[in-house]
mmCIF file of C-alpha atoms in Angstrom:
data_model
loop_
_atom_site.group_PDB
_atom_site.id
_atom_site.type_symbol
_atom_site.label_atom_id
_atom_site.label_comp_id
_atom_site.label_asym_id
_atom_site.label_seq_id
_atom_site.Cartn_x
_atom_site.Cartn_y
_atom_site.Cartn_z
ATOM 1 C CA MET A 273 -12.879 -5.904 18.747
ATOM 2 C CA THR A 274 -9.327 -6.660 17.839
ATOM 3 C CA SER A 275 -7.104 -4.474 15.724
ATOM 4 C CA ARG A 276 -7.157 -6.867 12.776
ATOM 5 C CA GLU A 277 -10.846 -6.760 12.632
ATOM 6 C CA GLN A 278 -10.883 -2.954 12.666
ATOM 7 C CA LEU A 279 -8.149 -2.588 10.040
ATOM 8 C CA PRO A 280 -7.285 -5.509 7.803
ATOM 9 C CA ASP A 281 -3.651 -6.135 6.694
ATOM 10 C CA ALA A 282 -4.243 -5.046 3.109
ATOM 11 C CA VAL A 283 -5.843 -1.775 4.179
ATOM 12 C CA LEU A 284 -3.098 -1.059 6.647
ATOM 13 C CA THR A 285 -0.407 -1.836 4.085
ATOM 14 C CA SER A 286 -2.109 0.412 1.468
ATOM 15 C CA LEU A 287 -2.464 3.257 4.003
ATOM 16 C CA ALA A 288 1.251 2.949 4.973
ATOM 17 C CA SER A 289 2.336 2.770 1.396
ATOM 18 C CA ILE A 290 0.315 5.841 0.414
ATOM 19 C CA GLY A 291 1.801 7.662 3.418
ATOM 20 C CA TYR A 292 5.268 6.479 2.345
ATOM 21 C CA LEU A 293 4.754 7.857 -1.208
ATOM 22 C CA ALA A 294 3.619 11.185 0.209
ATOM 23 C CA LEU A 295 6.518 11.413 2.631
ATOM 24 C CA LEU A 296 8.958 10.364 -0.073
ATOM 25 C CA VAL A 297 7.839 13.013 -2.519
ATOM 26 C CA ALA A 298 7.714 15.724 0.101
ATOM 27 C CA GLY A 299 11.053 14.717 1.646
ATOM 28 C CA LEU A 300 12.919 14.660 -1.666
ATOM 29 C CA GLY A 301 11.228 17.961 -2.606
ATOM 30 C CA PHE A 302 12.064 19.728 0.527
ATOM 31 C CA ALA A 303 15.625 18.366 0.688
ATOM 32 C CA SER A 304 16.083 19.482 -2.961
ATOM 33 C CA LEU A 305 14.822 22.889 -2.020
ATOM 34 C CA LEU A 306 16.970 23.211 0.977
ATOM 35 C CA THR A 307 20.153 22.058 -0.592
ATOM 36 C CA ASP A 308 19.408 23.941 -3.853
ATOM 37 C CA SER A 309 20.254 20.830 -5.810
ATOM 38 C CA ASP A 310 18.467 18.313 -8.016
ATOM 39 C CA VAL A 311 17.630 14.884 -6.738
ATOM 40 C CA ILE A 312 19.852 13.380 -9.405
ATOM 41 C CA GLU A 313 22.460 15.680 -10.950
ATOM 42 C CA THR A 314 24.491 13.071 -12.762
ATOM 43 C CA GLN A 315 24.685 13.822 -16.535
ATOM 44 C CA GLY A 316 23.343 11.207 -18.867
ATOM 45 C CA VAL A 317 20.614 9.875 -16.609
ATOM 46 C CA GLY A 318 17.042 10.721 -17.448
ATOM 47 C CA LEU A 319 13.928 10.796 -15.263
ATOM 48 C CA ILE A 320 12.652 7.334 -16.083
ATOM 49 C CA PRO A 321 15.377 5.571 -13.973
ATOM 50 C CA ALA A 322 14.559 7.714 -10.958
ATOM 51 C CA TYR A 323 10.833 7.124 -11.291
ATOM 52 C CA VAL A 324 11.281 3.328 -11.809
ATOM 53 C CA ALA A 325 13.597 3.159 -8.768
ATOM 54 C CA ALA A 326 11.148 5.061 -6.593
ATOM 55 C CA ALA A 327 8.394 2.675 -7.719
ATOM 56 C CA VAL A 328 10.425 -0.373 -6.884
ATOM 57 C CA ALA A 329 11.233 1.090 -3.519
ATOM 58 C CA LEU A 330 7.526 1.699 -2.895
ATOM 59 C CA VAL A 331 6.602 -1.924 -3.861
ATOM 60 C CA THR A 332 9.477 -3.257 -1.712
ATOM 61 C CA PHE A 333 8.207 -1.177 1.204
ATOM 62 C CA ALA A 334 4.669 -2.430 0.755
ATOM 63 C CA LEU A 335 5.833 -6.131 0.714
ATOM 64 C CA LEU A 336 7.953 -5.697 3.738
ATOM 65 C CA VAL A 337 5.257 -3.821 5.705
ATOM 66 C CA ARG A 338 2.651 -6.405 4.710
ATOM 67 C CA SER A 339 4.758 -9.184 6.171
ATOM 68 C CA THR A 340 5.362 -7.150 9.268
ATOM 69 C CA VAL A 341 1.823 -6.211 10.067
ATOM 70 C CA ALA A 342 0.663 -9.808 9.565
ATOM 71 C CA ARG A 343 1.910 -10.510 12.983
ATOM 72 C CA ASP A 344 -0.286 -9.664 16.016
ATOM 73 C CA ARG A 345 2.132 -7.519 17.849
ATOM 74 C CA PRO A 346 4.972 -6.431 15.411
ATOM 75 C CA SER A 347 8.125 -4.980 16.951
ATOM 76 C CA TYR A 348 9.119 -1.433 16.306
ATOM 77 C CA VAL A 349 12.618 -2.854 15.543
ATOM 78 C CA SER A 350 11.140 -4.286 12.270
ATOM 79 C CA VAL A 351 11.109 -0.622 11.005
ATOM 80 C CA VAL A 352 14.904 -0.819 10.428
ATOM 81 C CA PRO A 353 14.947 -3.669 7.896
ATOM 82 C CA ILE A 354 11.997 -2.080 6.147
ATOM 83 C CA ALA A 355 13.835 1.188 5.780
ATOM 84 C CA ILE A 356 17.097 -0.474 4.702
ATOM 85 C CA GLY A 357 15.155 -2.720 2.234
ATOM 86 C CA ALA A 358 13.449 0.290 0.602
ATOM 87 C CA ALA A 359 16.735 2.168 0.307
ATOM 88 C CA LEU A 360 18.590 -0.907 -1.117
ATOM 89 C CA ALA A 361 15.844 -1.625 -3.573
ATOM 90 C CA HIS A 362 15.979 1.963 -4.806
ATOM 91 C CA LEU A 363 19.791 1.914 -5.237
ATOM 92 C CA ALA A 364 19.830 -1.462 -7.024
ATOM 93 C CA THR A 365 16.966 -0.506 -9.385
ATOM 94 C CA LEU A 366 18.473 2.944 -9.988
ATOM 95 C CA ALA A 367 21.869 1.344 -10.996
ATOM 96 C CA LEU A 368 20.145 -1.175 -13.354
ATOM 97 C CA THR A 369 17.870 1.285 -14.989
ATOM 98 C CA ALA A 370 20.712 3.893 -15.314
ATOM 99 C CA VAL A 371 22.785 1.332 -17.235
ATOM 100 C CA ILE A 372 19.812 0.641 -19.458
ATOM 101 C CA ASP A 373 18.995 4.188 -19.943
ATOM 102 C CA SER A 374 22.458 5.560 -20.596
ATOM 103 C CA GLY A 375 24.161 2.451 -21.897
ATOM 104 C CA ASP A 376 27.244 3.355 -19.867
ATOM 105 C CA ILE A 377 28.184 1.582 -16.654
ATOM 106 C CA GLY A 378 30.338 4.486 -15.548
ATOM 107 C CA VAL A 379 27.192 6.731 -15.554
ATOM 108 C CA ALA A 380 25.419 4.103 -13.402
ATOM 109 C CA ILE A 381 28.274 3.993 -10.949
ATOM 110 C CA GLY A 382 28.283 7.717 -10.837
ATOM 111 C CA VAL A 383 24.538 8.136 -10.126
ATOM 112 C CA VAL A 384 24.636 5.374 -7.435
ATOM 113 C CA GLY A 385 27.609 7.027 -5.796
ATOM 114 C CA GLU A 386 25.797 10.450 -5.921
ATOM 115 C CA VAL A 387 22.605 9.164 -4.314
ATOM 116 C CA LEU A 388 24.500 6.989 -1.791
ATOM 117 C CA ILE A 389 26.892 9.719 -0.611
ATOM 118 C CA GLY A 390 24.457 12.571 -0.841
ATOM 119 C CA TRP A 391 21.090 13.189 0.848
ATOM 120 C CA VAL A 392 18.813 10.984 -1.437
ATOM 121 C CA THR A 393 19.379 7.633 0.238
ATOM 122 C CA PRO A 394 18.959 8.926 3.820
ATOM 123 C CA VAL A 395 15.684 10.630 2.783
ATOM 124 C CA ILE A 396 14.423 7.409 1.214
ATOM 125 C CA ALA A 397 15.314 5.401 4.305
ATOM 126 C CA LEU A 398 14.057 7.909 6.822
ATOM 127 C CA THR A 399 10.634 8.344 5.067
ATOM 128 C CA ALA A 400 10.295 4.568 4.860
ATOM 129 C CA ALA A 401 11.106 4.311 8.599
ATOM 130 C CA MET A 402 8.517 6.964 9.458
ATOM 131 C CA ALA A 403 5.661 5.290 7.408
ATOM 132 C CA ALA A 404 6.607 1.770 8.637
ATOM 133 C CA TRP A 405 6.617 3.056 12.281
ATOM 134 C CA ALA A 406 3.173 4.446 11.760
ATOM 135 C CA ALA A 407 1.927 1.069 10.324
ATOM 136 C CA VAL A 408 3.452 -0.897 13.268
ATOM 137 C CA ALA A 409 1.904 1.575 15.719
ATOM 138 C CA MET A 410 -1.480 1.211 14.170
ATOM 139 C CA ARG A 411 -1.249 -2.548 14.285
ATOM 140 C CA ARG A 412 -0.163 -2.652 17.897
ATOM 141 C CA THR A 413 -2.848 -0.283 19.228
ATOM 142 C CA ARG A 414 -5.504 -1.737 21.325
ATOM 143 C CA ALA A 415 -7.700 1.314 20.938
ATOM 144 C CA ASP A 416 -11.352 1.059 20.150
ATOM 145 C CA ARG A 417 -13.599 3.535 18.506
ATOM 146 C CA PRO A 418 -14.498 6.629 20.496
ATOM 147 C CA ARG A 419 -17.563 6.205 22.674
ATOM 148 C CA TRP A 420 -19.894 8.594 24.431
ATOM 149 C CA PRO A 421 -20.190 7.948 28.236
ATOM 150 C CA TRP A 422 -23.727 6.726 27.922
ATOM 151 C CA GLU A 423 -22.862 3.997 25.424
ATOM 152 C CA ASP A 424 -21.253 1.934 28.043
ATOM 153 C CA GLU A 425 -24.511 1.735 30.133
ATOM 154 C CA GLU A 426 -25.968 -1.359 28.599
#
């Protein structure tokens, strides 16, 4: 049985995306706790831009993972563009939604500078890389279901 028969692309992409969301929430939460700072501390930016940016990063991650796991033996190197793509999608969306939310381009520049220079963007990229690596590893595996020794005696 091949890996694609065991785990279809859509299921693998969904599993990796749920894992990415869990890692993203946990990573941002722990980093915020360890640094004793908010994820976004820029004044004038509400929660909606942050949530929308995270959602777009998640969708971008899912699309990039889907195209990667569609190959029979995807390369682990493909994890790098997935991580960079998720981080860039987050930054671009955060900038756009911060302008819409605050009405001030200076606030948007400030929030993008804050997350780019601080710990937020590395956490987003690292969690995307971890979840993408897991998806690639699951697609590349040649493992079969566990078997008892007597099952092979046919």
